[in-house]
Amino acid sequence: AQLGLKRFFDLMPNLKASDFDYIIFDMPPLTSISQSWGMAAFMDKMLLVVEAEKSNRDLVKRGYAKLVAERDNISVVLNKARSYVPKSLNNEI
């Protein structure tokens, strides 16, 4: 894990000096030993992607609370949400 973070830290000056407006990192899930915690401090914006009906609500709440305590640029995306309303009752097209 430390080797991956070291390589990331070595890349940071090159990434900041690049001509790209946005660079997106697909980071590993938030676990107690995840590299995402260390990398979060270098991100301008973080999106926490939560899979509906699969992600543990308590784990998501704790992870989000920890991220918000350290940074103020966290947003949550609810992915793969399903609607259980019959189409005839749903007004959306």
Coordinates of C-alpha atoms in Angstrom, one line a residue:
A1 CA 0.0 0.0 0.0
Q2 CA 2.8 2.4 0.9
L3 CA 4.5 1.8 -2.5
G4 CA 1.3 2.8 -4.3
L5 CA 1.0 6.0 -2.3
K6 CA 4.7 6.9 -2.8
R7 CA 4.3 6.5 -6.6
F8 CA 1.2 8.7 -6.5
F9 CA 3.0 11.4 -4.4
D10 CA 5.8 11.3 -6.9
L11 CA 3.3 11.9 -9.8
M12 CA 1.5 14.8 -8.1
P13 CA 3.8 17.7 -9.4
N14 CA 3.5 16.4 -13.0
L15 CA -0.3 16.1 -12.7
K16 CA -0.6 19.6 -11.3
A17 CA 1.5 21.1 -14.1
S18 CA -0.4 19.2 -16.9
D19 CA -2.7 20.9 -19.4
F20 CA -5.7 18.9 -18.3
D21 CA -8.7 20.6 -16.6
Y22 CA -9.8 17.4 -14.9
I23 CA -8.1 14.2 -13.9
I24 CA -10.3 11.5 -12.6
F25 CA -9.0 8.8 -10.2
D26 CA -11.0 5.6 -9.7
M27 CA -9.9 4.7 -6.2
P28 CA -10.4 1.6 -4.2
P29 CA -13.4 1.2 -1.8
L30 CA -13.2 2.9 1.6
T31 CA -11.9 0.4 4.1
S32 CA -9.9 0.9 7.2
I33 CA -6.7 0.2 5.3
S34 CA -7.6 1.7 1.9
Q35 CA -5.2 4.0 0.1
S36 CA -8.2 6.3 -0.7
W37 CA -7.9 7.9 2.7
G38 CA -4.3 9.1 2.1
M39 CA -5.1 10.3 -1.5
A40 CA -8.2 12.2 -0.5
A41 CA -6.2 15.1 0.9
F42 CA -4.8 15.8 -2.7
M43 CA -8.2 15.7 -4.5
D44 CA -10.0 18.9 -5.4
K45 CA -13.3 17.1 -5.3
M46 CA -14.3 13.6 -4.1
L47 CA -17.4 11.6 -5.2
L48 CA -18.3 8.8 -3.0
V49 CA -20.2 6.3 -5.2
V50 CA -22.7 4.2 -3.3
E51 CA -24.4 1.2 -4.9
A52 CA -28.1 1.1 -4.1
E53 CA -29.2 -2.0 -2.2
K54 CA -25.7 -3.3 -2.0
S55 CA -23.6 -0.9 0.1
N56 CA -23.9 -1.1 3.8
R57 CA -25.7 2.0 5.1
D58 CA -23.7 2.2 8.4
L59 CA -20.4 1.8 6.6
V60 CA -21.3 4.5 4.1
K61 CA -22.4 6.9 6.8
R62 CA -19.2 6.3 8.8
G63 CA -17.0 6.7 5.7
Y64 CA -18.8 9.9 4.6
A65 CA -18.6 11.4 8.1
K66 CA -14.9 10.7 8.3
L67 CA -14.3 12.3 4.8
V68 CA -16.4 15.3 5.7
A69 CA -14.5 15.8 9.0
E70 CA -11.3 16.0 7.0
R71 CA -12.5 17.8 3.8
D72 CA -15.5 19.9 2.7
N73 CA -15.6 18.9 -0.9
I74 CA -17.3 15.5 -0.7
S75 CA -20.4 14.5 -2.6
V76 CA -22.3 11.2 -2.8
V77 CA -23.6 9.6 -5.9
L78 CA -26.3 6.9 -5.6
N79 CA -25.7 4.4 -8.3
K80 CA -27.9 1.7 -9.7
A81 CA -31.1 2.8 -7.9
R82 CA -34.2 1.1 -9.0
S83 CA -37.8 2.2 -8.9
Y84 CA -40.4 -0.2 -7.6
V85 CA -43.3 1.9 -8.8
P86 CA -45.3 0.4 -11.7
K87 CA -44.6 2.3 -14.9
S88 CA -48.3 3.2 -15.2
L89 CA -48.1 5.1 -11.9
N90 CA -44.8 6.7 -12.6
N91 CA -45.2 10.2 -14.2
E92 CA -41.6 10.3 -15.4
I93 CA -41.0 9.7 -19.1

